[in-house]
PDB file of C-alpha atoms in Angstrom:
ATOM      1  CA  MET A  26      -1.774   9.875 -20.560  1.00 37.00           C
ATOM      2  CA  ARG A  27      -1.913   9.005 -16.793  1.00 41.00           C
ATOM      3  CA  ALA A  28      -4.898  11.046 -15.293  1.00 41.00           C
ATOM      4  CA  SER A  29      -5.009  11.994 -11.716  1.00 42.00           C
ATOM      5  CA  ARG A  30      -7.897  13.554  -9.895  1.00 41.00           C
ATOM      6  CA  VAL A  31      -6.033  13.925  -6.490  1.00 45.00           C
ATOM      7  CA  GLN A  32      -3.158  15.998  -5.844  1.00 44.00           C
ATOM      8  CA  TRP A  33      -0.815  15.909  -2.725  1.00 42.00           C
ATOM      9  CA  PRO A  34      -0.583  17.492  -0.413  1.00 44.00           C
ATOM     10  CA  LEU A  35      -4.445  17.496   0.216  1.00 43.00           C
ATOM     11  CA  GLN A  36      -6.186  19.807   1.934  1.00 38.00           C
ATOM     12  CA  LYS A  37      -6.771  19.039   5.402  1.00 39.00           C
ATOM     13  CA  SER A  38     -10.192  17.623   6.147  1.00 36.00           C
ATOM     14  CA  LEU A  39     -11.814  14.961   8.256  1.00 35.00           C
ATOM     15  CA  ARG A  40      -9.335  13.112  10.393  1.00 40.00           C
ATOM     16  CA  LEU A  41      -9.926   9.628  12.084  1.00 41.00           C
ATOM     17  CA  PHE A  42     -11.394  10.442  15.373  1.00 40.00           C
ATOM     18  CA  SER A  43     -13.833   8.812  17.869  1.00 46.00           C
ATOM     19  CA  ASP A  44     -17.462   9.931  18.719  1.00 49.00           C
ATOM     20  CA  SER A  45     -18.324  10.421  22.296  1.00 51.00           C
ATOM     21  CA  CYS A  46     -19.036   6.592  22.562  1.00 55.00           C
ATOM     22  CA  GLY A  47     -15.546   5.883  21.466  1.00 55.00           C
ATOM     23  CA  LYS A  48     -16.497   4.317  18.088  1.00 58.00           C
ATOM     24  CA  ALA A  49     -14.022   4.915  15.383  1.00 57.00           C
ATOM     25  CA  LEU A  50     -15.575   7.325  12.888  1.00 58.00           C
ATOM     26  CA  PRO A  51     -14.546   6.939   9.006  1.00 65.00           C
ATOM     27  CA  MET A  52     -11.000   8.137   7.829  1.00 86.00           C
ATOM     28  CA  ASP A  53     -10.113  10.435   4.986  1.00 89.00           C
ATOM     29  CA  ALA A  54      -6.933   9.940   2.868  1.00 92.00           C
ATOM     30  CA  HIS A  55      -4.699  11.906   5.268  1.00 93.00           C
ATOM     31  CA  ALA A  56      -5.674   9.623   8.341  1.00 93.00           C
ATOM     32  CA  ALA A  57      -5.237   6.610   5.909  1.00 95.00           C
ATOM     33  CA  LEU A  58      -1.532   7.829   5.138  1.00 95.00           C
ATOM     34  CA  ASP A  59      -0.782   7.972   8.795  1.00 95.00           C
ATOM     35  CA  PHE A  60      -2.513   4.493   9.245  1.00 95.00           C
ATOM     36  CA  VAL A  61      -0.184   3.055   6.450  1.00 96.00           C
ATOM     37  CA  CYS A  62       2.880   5.038   7.840  1.00 95.00           C
ATOM     38  CA  GLN A  63       2.106   3.525  11.443  1.00 94.00           C
ATOM     39  CA  HIS A  64       1.817  -0.159  10.133  1.00 94.00           C
ATOM     40  CA  GLY A  65       4.545   0.288   7.265  1.00 95.00           C
ATOM     41  CA  MET A  66       2.695  -1.730   5.004  1.00 95.00           C
ATOM     42  CA  VAL A  67      -1.118  -2.660   5.045  1.00 95.00           C
ATOM     43  CA  LEU A  68      -3.459  -4.755   2.485  1.00 95.00           C
ATOM     44  CA  ALA A  69      -5.895  -2.735   0.569  1.00 95.00           C
ATOM     45  CA  SER A  70      -8.810  -5.055   1.262  1.00 93.00           C
ATOM     46  CA  ALA A  71      -7.860  -8.665   1.190  1.00 89.00           C
ATOM     47  CA  LYS A  72      -7.428 -11.269   4.272  1.00 88.00           C
ATOM     48  CA  GLY A  73      -3.973 -11.726   4.827  1.00 86.00           C
ATOM     49  CA  ARG A  74      -0.753 -11.029   7.347  1.00 85.00           C
ATOM     50  CA  ALA A  75      -1.233  -7.374   7.430  1.00 90.00           C
ATOM     51  CA  PRO A  76      -3.956  -4.901   8.553  1.00 92.00           C
ATOM     52  CA  ARG A  77      -6.803  -3.982   5.907  1.00 93.00           C
ATOM     53  CA  LEU A  78      -7.102  -0.296   4.948  1.00 95.00           C
ATOM     54  CA  ALA A  79     -10.594  -0.772   3.609  1.00 95.00           C
ATOM     55  CA  GLU A  80     -11.747  -1.663   7.220  1.00 93.00           C
ATOM     56  CA  ALA A  81      -9.904   1.073   8.841  1.00 92.00           C
ATOM     57  CA  ILE A  82     -11.420   3.510   6.346  1.00 93.00           C
ATOM     58  CA  VAL A  83     -14.931   2.789   7.271  1.00 91.00           C
ATOM     59  CA  GLY A  84     -14.220   1.906  10.827  1.00 89.00           C
ATOM     60  CA  GLU A  85     -15.702  -1.701  10.923  1.00 89.00           C
ATOM     61  CA  ALA A  86     -15.124  -5.114   9.570  1.00 88.00           C
ATOM     62  CA  ILE A  87     -16.494  -5.457   6.103  1.00 90.00           C
ATOM     63  CA  ARG A  88     -18.105  -8.793   5.217  1.00 89.00           C
ATOM     64  CA  GLY A  89     -17.755  -9.879   1.394  1.00 89.00           C
ATOM     65  CA  SER A  90     -16.761  -7.239  -0.990  1.00 91.00           C
ATOM     66  CA  TRP A  91     -15.914  -3.677   0.093  1.00 91.00           C
ATOM     67  CA  TRP A  92     -17.541  -2.711  -3.487  1.00 89.00           C
ATOM     68  CA  ALA A  93     -20.770  -3.869  -1.805  1.00 87.00           C
ATOM     69  CA  HIS A  94     -20.471  -1.804   1.436  1.00 92.00           C
ATOM     70  CA  PRO A  95     -22.205   1.207   1.877  1.00 89.00           C
ATOM     71  CA  GLN A  96     -19.295   3.367   2.252  1.00 90.00           C
ATOM     72  CA  SER A  97     -17.570   1.911  -1.359  1.00 89.00           C
ATOM     73  CA  HIS A  98     -17.246   5.369  -2.718  1.00 91.00           C
ATOM     74  CA  ARG A  99     -15.235   6.655   0.232  1.00 92.00           C
ATOM     75  CA  ILE A 100     -13.111   3.521   0.199  1.00 93.00           C
ATOM     76  CA  PHE A 101     -12.531   3.831  -3.374  1.00 92.00           C
ATOM     77  CA  THR A 102     -11.700   7.489  -2.929  1.00 93.00           C
ATOM     78  CA  VAL A 103      -9.172   6.958  -0.370  1.00 95.00           C
ATOM     79  CA  PHE A 104      -7.427   4.198  -2.257  1.00 94.00           C
ATOM     80  CA  GLU A 105      -7.259   6.369  -5.481  1.00 91.00           C
ATOM     81  CA  ALA A 106      -5.778   9.306  -3.239  1.00 93.00           C
ATOM     82  CA  LEU A 107      -3.112   7.043  -1.659  1.00 94.00           C
ATOM     83  CA  GLY A 108      -2.361   5.891  -5.062  1.00 92.00           C
ATOM     84  CA  THR A 109      -1.114   9.209  -5.880  1.00 92.00           C
ATOM     85  CA  SER A 110       0.755   9.983  -2.776  1.00 95.00           C
ATOM     86  CA  PRO A 111       4.624  10.508  -3.215  1.00 94.00           C
ATOM     87  CA  ASP A 112       5.015   8.463   0.191  1.00 96.00           C
ATOM     88  CA  ILE A 113       3.302   5.318  -0.960  1.00 97.00           C
ATOM     89  CA  LEU A 114       3.961   2.472  -3.096  1.00 97.00           C
ATOM     90  CA  VAL A 115       1.105   0.413  -4.549  1.00 97.00           C
ATOM     91  CA  CYS A 116       2.037  -3.149  -5.350  1.00 97.00           C
ATOM     92  CA  LYS A 117       0.962  -6.752  -4.864  1.00 96.00           C
ATOM     93  CA  LEU A 118       3.540  -7.342  -2.210  1.00 95.00           C
ATOM     94  CA  ILE A 119       1.618  -9.657   0.271  1.00 92.00           C
ATOM     95  CA  GLU A 120       0.437 -12.841  -1.493  1.00 90.00           C
ATOM     96  CA  GLY A 121      -0.153 -11.031  -4.778  1.00 93.00           C
ATOM     97  CA  LYS A 122      -2.814  -8.883  -3.183  1.00 95.00           C
ATOM     98  CA  VAL A 123      -2.886  -5.038  -3.373  1.00 96.00           C
ATOM     99  CA  THR A 124      -0.590  -3.545  -0.803  1.00 96.00           C
ATOM    100  CA  TYR A 125       0.283   0.012   0.206  1.00 97.00           C
ATOM    101  CA  VAL A 126       3.868   0.487   1.515  1.00 97.00           C
ATOM    102  CA  HIS A 127       4.967   3.370   3.221  1.00 97.00           C
ATOM    103  CA  ARG A 128       8.463   4.914   1.933  1.00 97.00           C
ATOM    104  CA  ARG A 129       9.966   4.349   5.313  1.00 96.00           C
ATOM    105  CA  LEU A 130      10.261   0.755   4.058  1.00 97.00           C
ATOM    106  CA  TRP A 131      11.258   1.145   0.653  1.00 97.00           C
ATOM    107  CA  PRO A 132      15.180   0.688   1.512  1.00 97.00           C
ATOM    108  CA  ALA A 133      14.357  -2.482   3.271  1.00 97.00           C
ATOM    109  CA  LEU A 134      12.211  -3.848   0.546  1.00 97.00           C
ATOM    110  CA  LEU A 135      14.742  -2.865  -2.153  1.00 97.00           C
ATOM    111  CA  ARG A 136      17.472  -4.620  -0.070  1.00 97.00           C
ATOM    112  CA  VAL A 137      15.678  -8.077  -0.306  1.00 96.00           C
ATOM    113  CA  LYS A 138      13.964  -7.506  -3.480  1.00 95.00           C
ATOM    114  CA  GLU A 139      15.304 -10.745  -4.731  1.00 93.00           C
ATOM    115  CA  LEU A 140      12.926 -12.950  -2.076  1.00 93.00           C
ATOM    116  CA  PHE A 141       9.841 -11.602  -3.895  1.00 93.00           C
ATOM    117  CA  PRO A 142       8.710 -12.318  -7.439  1.00 93.00           C
ATOM    118  CA  PRO A 143       9.521  -8.856  -9.543  1.00 95.00           C
ATOM    119  CA  GLU A 144       5.744  -8.441 -10.294  1.00 95.00           C
ATOM    120  CA  ASN A 145       4.788  -8.496  -6.761  1.00 95.00           C
ATOM    121  CA  ILE A 146       7.068  -5.463  -5.955  1.00 96.00           C
ATOM    122  CA  ALA A 147       6.603  -3.319  -9.039  1.00 97.00           C
ATOM    123  CA  ARG A 148       4.881  -0.345  -8.552  1.00 97.00           C
ATOM    124  CA  ILE A 149       1.374   0.011  -9.907  1.00 96.00           C
ATOM    125  CA  ASP A 150       0.160   3.128 -11.475  1.00 93.00           C
ATOM    126  CA  GLN A 151      -3.588   3.006 -12.596  1.00 88.00           C
ATOM    127  CA  GLU A 152      -4.767   4.941 -15.596  1.00 87.00           C
ATOM    128  CA  HIS A 153      -8.329   6.001 -16.046  1.00 83.00           C
ATOM    129  CA  THR A 154      -9.297   6.229 -19.563  1.00 89.00           C
ATOM    130  CA  PRO A 155     -11.667   8.271 -21.187  1.00 91.00           C
ATOM    131  CA  SER A 156     -14.132   5.128 -21.846  1.00 91.00           C
ATOM    132  CA  GLY A 157     -13.977   4.471 -17.976  1.00 86.00           C
ATOM    133  CA  ARG A 158     -11.550   1.711 -18.081  1.00 89.00           C
ATOM    134  CA  HIS A 159      -8.753   1.200 -15.631  1.00 86.00           C
ATOM    135  CA  VAL A 160      -5.352   0.322 -16.659  1.00 92.00           C
ATOM    136  CA  ASN A 161      -2.708  -0.789 -14.653  1.00 92.00           C
ATOM    137  CA  HIS A 162       0.786   0.231 -15.587  1.00 95.00           C
ATOM    138  CA  THR A 163       3.785  -1.471 -13.901  1.00 96.00           C
ATOM    139  CA  THR A 164       7.328  -0.049 -12.980  1.00 96.00           C
ATOM    140  CA  PRO A 165      10.034  -2.384 -11.685  1.00 95.00           C
ATOM    141  CA  LEU A 166      11.097  -1.339  -8.169  1.00 93.00           C
ATOM    142  CA  GLU A 167      14.612  -0.335  -8.842  1.00 88.00           C
ATOM    143  CA  ARG A 168      13.809   1.800 -12.034  1.00 92.00           C
ATOM    144  CA  TRP A 169      11.572   4.440  -9.950  1.00 90.00           C
ATOM    145  CA  LEU A 170      13.347   4.571  -6.548  1.00 94.00           C
ATOM    146  CA  ASP A 171      15.894   7.437  -6.066  1.00 92.00           C
ATOM    147  CA  ALA A 172      19.575   7.164  -5.355  1.00 94.00           C
ATOM    148  CA  CYS A 173      19.157   8.023  -1.495  1.00 95.00           C
ATOM    149  CA  CYS A 174      16.783   4.939  -1.180  1.00 96.00           C
ATOM    150  CA  HIS A 175      19.496   2.684  -3.044  1.00 96.00           C
ATOM    151  CA  THR A 176      21.961   3.951  -0.712  1.00 97.00           C
ATOM    152  CA  GLU A 177      19.908   3.404   2.519  1.00 97.00           C
ATOM    153  CA  ALA A 178      19.372  -0.203   1.006  1.00 97.00           C
ATOM    154  CA  ARG A 179      22.857  -0.920   0.697  1.00 97.00           C
ATOM    155  CA  ALA A 180      23.745  -0.179   4.133  1.00 97.00           C
ATOM    156  CA  LEU A 181      21.025  -2.642   5.438  1.00 97.00           C
ATOM    157  CA  SER A 182      21.907  -6.234   6.126  1.00 97.00           C
ATOM    158  CA  GLU A 183      19.296  -8.889   5.043  1.00 94.00           C
ATOM    159  CA  ALA A 184      18.208  -9.622   8.632  1.00 94.00           C
ATOM    160  CA  ALA A 185      17.513  -5.819   9.440  1.00 96.00           C
ATOM    161  CA  ALA A 186      15.648  -5.319   6.165  1.00 96.00           C
ATOM    162  CA  LEU A 187      13.608  -8.599   7.011  1.00 94.00           C
ATOM    163  CA  GLU A 188      12.977  -7.120  10.379  1.00 94.00           C
ATOM    164  CA  ALA A 189      11.736  -3.699   9.192  1.00 95.00           C
ATOM    165  CA  LEU A 190       9.416  -5.321   6.825  1.00 94.00           C
ATOM    166  CA  GLY A 191       7.758  -7.434   9.661  1.00 89.00           C
ATOM    167  CA  PRO A 192       7.309 -11.128  10.756  1.00 85.00           C
ATOM    168  CA  TRP A 193       5.413 -12.139   7.481  1.00 83.00           C
ATOM    169  CA  ALA A 194       8.458 -11.258   5.624  1.00 85.00           C
ATOM    170  CA  LEU A 195      10.860 -13.330   7.630  1.00 79.00           C
ATOM    171  CA  GLN A 196       8.211 -16.069   7.542  1.00 80.00           C
ATOM    172  CA  TYR A 197       7.995 -15.567   3.808  1.00 79.00           C
ATOM    173  CA  SER A 198      11.694 -15.830   3.209  1.00 78.00           C
ATOM    174  CA  GLN A 199      12.264 -18.846   5.308  1.00 75.00           C
ATOM    175  CA  HIS A 200       9.509 -20.655   3.306  1.00 71.00           C
ATOM    176  CA  ARG A 201      11.114 -19.667   0.213  1.00 69.00           C
ATOM    177  CA  MET A 202      14.261 -21.043   1.569  1.00 64.00           C
ATOM    178  CA  GLU A 203      12.747 -24.642   2.387  1.00 70.00           C
ATOM    179  CA  ARG A 204      11.509 -25.044  -1.035  1.00 61.00           C
TER     180      ARG A 204
END
């Protein structure tokens, strides 16, 4: 049984905004969804070739593990909410790290899926068991995408798909070809 405490669409609450000094204030799940949409894909918290969502959520750089940050509960709540969004793919796309991919990039990802290890592009659904454990369930990319996404993917050239995914994808594909 996959339990989810979050249902989309969420009621609007605090949005990302600045205080009177221009300092970014923490974001909620809606603002985080906007952040992922704007960037296309982001890393949950790992350092890598994409923005880090955990830092965007709290509005500052995080030293060490986000679990030790004073706003770790906020980060977890937003991560959990994004994981239930119908517009977000949670996978381990970028360097095997938890990555949030917005729906607008799904056709591009499907078009060049053979460039990536299947486990890196599989959808991750997290189940919270009654005992408190978290269990990850994975579903291969092509098994959960709809027919429209498959059609859009077939219409893309490989170059267009890589361009849509961003510079890191082009570098990744070139690195794989050199091996």
